[in-house]
Short mmCIF file of C-alpha atoms in Angstrom, two decimals:
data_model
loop_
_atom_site.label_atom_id
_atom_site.label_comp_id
_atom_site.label_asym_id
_atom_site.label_seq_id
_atom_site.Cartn_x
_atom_site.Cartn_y
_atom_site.Cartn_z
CA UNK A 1 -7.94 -83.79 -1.17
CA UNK A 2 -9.88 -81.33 1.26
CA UNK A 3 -13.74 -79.94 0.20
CA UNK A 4 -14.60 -77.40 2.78
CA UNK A 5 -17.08 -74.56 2.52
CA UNK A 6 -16.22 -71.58 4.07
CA UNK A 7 -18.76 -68.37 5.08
CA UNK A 8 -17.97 -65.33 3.74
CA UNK A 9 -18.79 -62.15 4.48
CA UNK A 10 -18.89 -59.11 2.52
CA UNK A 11 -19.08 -60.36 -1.24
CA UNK A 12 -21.69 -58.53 -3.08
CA UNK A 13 -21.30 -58.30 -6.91
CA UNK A 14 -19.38 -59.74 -9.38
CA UNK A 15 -16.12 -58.41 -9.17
CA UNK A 16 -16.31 -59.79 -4.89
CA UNK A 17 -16.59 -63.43 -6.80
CA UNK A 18 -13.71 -62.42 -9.42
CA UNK A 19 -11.66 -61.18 -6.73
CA UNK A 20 -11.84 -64.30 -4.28
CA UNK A 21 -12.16 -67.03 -6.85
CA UNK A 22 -9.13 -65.70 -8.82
CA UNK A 23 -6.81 -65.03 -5.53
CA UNK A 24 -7.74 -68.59 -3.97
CA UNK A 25 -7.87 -70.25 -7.02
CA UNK A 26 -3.65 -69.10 -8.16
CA UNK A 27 -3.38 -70.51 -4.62
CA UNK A 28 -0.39 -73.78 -4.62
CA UNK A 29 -3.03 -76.51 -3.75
CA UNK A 30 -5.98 -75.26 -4.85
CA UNK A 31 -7.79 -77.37 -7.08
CA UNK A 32 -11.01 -75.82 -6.97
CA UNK A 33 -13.15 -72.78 -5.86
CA UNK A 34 -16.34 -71.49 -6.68
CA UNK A 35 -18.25 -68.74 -5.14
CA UNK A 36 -21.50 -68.47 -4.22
CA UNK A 37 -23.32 -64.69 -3.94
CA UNK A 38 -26.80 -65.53 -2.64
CA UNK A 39 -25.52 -68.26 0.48
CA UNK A 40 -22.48 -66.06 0.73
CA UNK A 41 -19.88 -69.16 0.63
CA UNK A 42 -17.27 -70.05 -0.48
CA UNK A 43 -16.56 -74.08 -1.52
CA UNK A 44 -12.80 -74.83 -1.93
CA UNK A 45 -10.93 -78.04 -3.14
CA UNK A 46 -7.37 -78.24 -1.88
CA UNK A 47 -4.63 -80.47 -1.12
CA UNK A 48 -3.59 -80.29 3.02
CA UNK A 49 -0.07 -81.12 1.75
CA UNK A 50 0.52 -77.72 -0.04
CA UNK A 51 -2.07 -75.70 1.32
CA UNK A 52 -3.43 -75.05 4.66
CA UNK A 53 -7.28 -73.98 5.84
CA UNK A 54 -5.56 -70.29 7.56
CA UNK A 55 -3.33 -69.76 4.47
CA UNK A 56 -6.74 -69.98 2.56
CA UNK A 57 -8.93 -67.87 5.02
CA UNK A 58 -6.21 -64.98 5.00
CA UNK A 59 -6.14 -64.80 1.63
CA UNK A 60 -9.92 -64.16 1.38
CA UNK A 61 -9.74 -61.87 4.23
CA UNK A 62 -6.56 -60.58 2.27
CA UNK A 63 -9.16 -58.93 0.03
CA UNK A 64 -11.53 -57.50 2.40
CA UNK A 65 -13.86 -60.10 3.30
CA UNK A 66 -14.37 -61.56 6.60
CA UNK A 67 -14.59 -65.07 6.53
CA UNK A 68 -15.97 -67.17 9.81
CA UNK B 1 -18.31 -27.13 -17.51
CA UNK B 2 -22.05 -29.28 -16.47
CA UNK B 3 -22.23 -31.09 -12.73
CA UNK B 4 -24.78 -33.95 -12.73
CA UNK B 5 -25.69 -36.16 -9.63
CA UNK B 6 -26.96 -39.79 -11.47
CA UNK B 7 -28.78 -42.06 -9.19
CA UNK B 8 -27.35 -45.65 -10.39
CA UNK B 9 -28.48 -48.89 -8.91
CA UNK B 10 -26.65 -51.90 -8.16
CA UNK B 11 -23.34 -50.76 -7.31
CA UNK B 12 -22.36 -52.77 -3.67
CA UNK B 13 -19.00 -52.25 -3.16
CA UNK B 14 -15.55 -50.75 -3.79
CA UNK B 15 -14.81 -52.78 -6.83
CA UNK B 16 -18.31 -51.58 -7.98
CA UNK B 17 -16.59 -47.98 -6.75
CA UNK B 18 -13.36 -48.51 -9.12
CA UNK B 19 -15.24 -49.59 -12.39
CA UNK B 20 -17.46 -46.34 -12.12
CA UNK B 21 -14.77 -44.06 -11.47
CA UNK B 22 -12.36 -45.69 -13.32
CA UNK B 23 -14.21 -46.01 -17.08
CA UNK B 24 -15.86 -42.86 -16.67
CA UNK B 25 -13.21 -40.80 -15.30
CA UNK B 26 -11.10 -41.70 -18.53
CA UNK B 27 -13.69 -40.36 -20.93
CA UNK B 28 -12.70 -37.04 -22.87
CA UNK B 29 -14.41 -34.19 -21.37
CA UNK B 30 -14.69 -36.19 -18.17
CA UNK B 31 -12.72 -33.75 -15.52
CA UNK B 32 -14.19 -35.23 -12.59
CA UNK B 33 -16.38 -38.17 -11.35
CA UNK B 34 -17.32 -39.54 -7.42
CA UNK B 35 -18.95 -42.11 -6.51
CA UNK B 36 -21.65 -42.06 -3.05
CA UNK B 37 -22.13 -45.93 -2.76
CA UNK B 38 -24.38 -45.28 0.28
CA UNK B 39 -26.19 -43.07 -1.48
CA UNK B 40 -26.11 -44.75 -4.93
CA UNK B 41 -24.94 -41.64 -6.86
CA UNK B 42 -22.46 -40.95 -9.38
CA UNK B 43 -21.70 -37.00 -9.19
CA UNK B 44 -19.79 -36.15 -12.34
CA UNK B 45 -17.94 -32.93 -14.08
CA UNK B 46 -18.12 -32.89 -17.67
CA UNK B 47 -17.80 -30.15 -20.83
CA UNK B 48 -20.81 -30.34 -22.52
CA UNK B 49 -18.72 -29.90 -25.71
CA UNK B 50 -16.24 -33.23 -25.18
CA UNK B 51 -19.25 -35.40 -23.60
CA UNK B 52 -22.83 -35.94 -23.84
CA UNK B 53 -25.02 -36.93 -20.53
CA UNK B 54 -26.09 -40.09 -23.04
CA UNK B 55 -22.69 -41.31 -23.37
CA UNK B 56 -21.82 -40.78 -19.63
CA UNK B 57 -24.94 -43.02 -18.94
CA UNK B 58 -23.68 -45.68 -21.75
CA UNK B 59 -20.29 -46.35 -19.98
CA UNK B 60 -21.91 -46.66 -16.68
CA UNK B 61 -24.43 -48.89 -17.97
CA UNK B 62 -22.12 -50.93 -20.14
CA UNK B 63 -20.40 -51.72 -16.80
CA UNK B 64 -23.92 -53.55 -15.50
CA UNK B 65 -25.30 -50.96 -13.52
CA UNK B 66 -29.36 -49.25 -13.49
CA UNK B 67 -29.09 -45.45 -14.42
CA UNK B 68 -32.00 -43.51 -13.51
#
């Protein structure tokens, strides 16, 4: 099991958390993911065998965000 | 037919954008409704008859966002 914390740009409300925490977290893999506004992270828990760290980055910047 | 410009804080980003326009747009009497995020204004076209400027301020508001 991975833990890596990601920066995010771009998320700014509410529906920016619902948005990336519900797309990452249907991800195969993903155990975990949780958002955070203020720091503008966010922290994932995944398994490397299903899921990989670009599949997870594109789909964060699959919803408009810019992560890096 | 009434046109009102509401200033309404707290709306960030496009989501923000699509609950506004969304919820309000679908209320009877509602014929038109834009949102200026830059600007934080919600310009809307209403019939005074179908739609009160109290109720247009209720949906917004009920959707977490600072009229006036």
């Amino acid at each position: 099991m991975e833990q890596e914390t990601l920066h995010v740009k771009g998320m700014s409300c509410g529906h920016c958390v619902s948005a990336v925490e519900g797309n990452v977290g249907e991800m195969r893999g993903v155990s975990d993911v949780k958002v955070n506004l203020g720091q503008g992270t966010v922290a994932v828990s995944y398994d490397k065998s299903d899921v990989t760290h670009a599949e997870i980055v594109d789909t964060i910047e699959d919803q408009g965000y810019d992560v890096g």
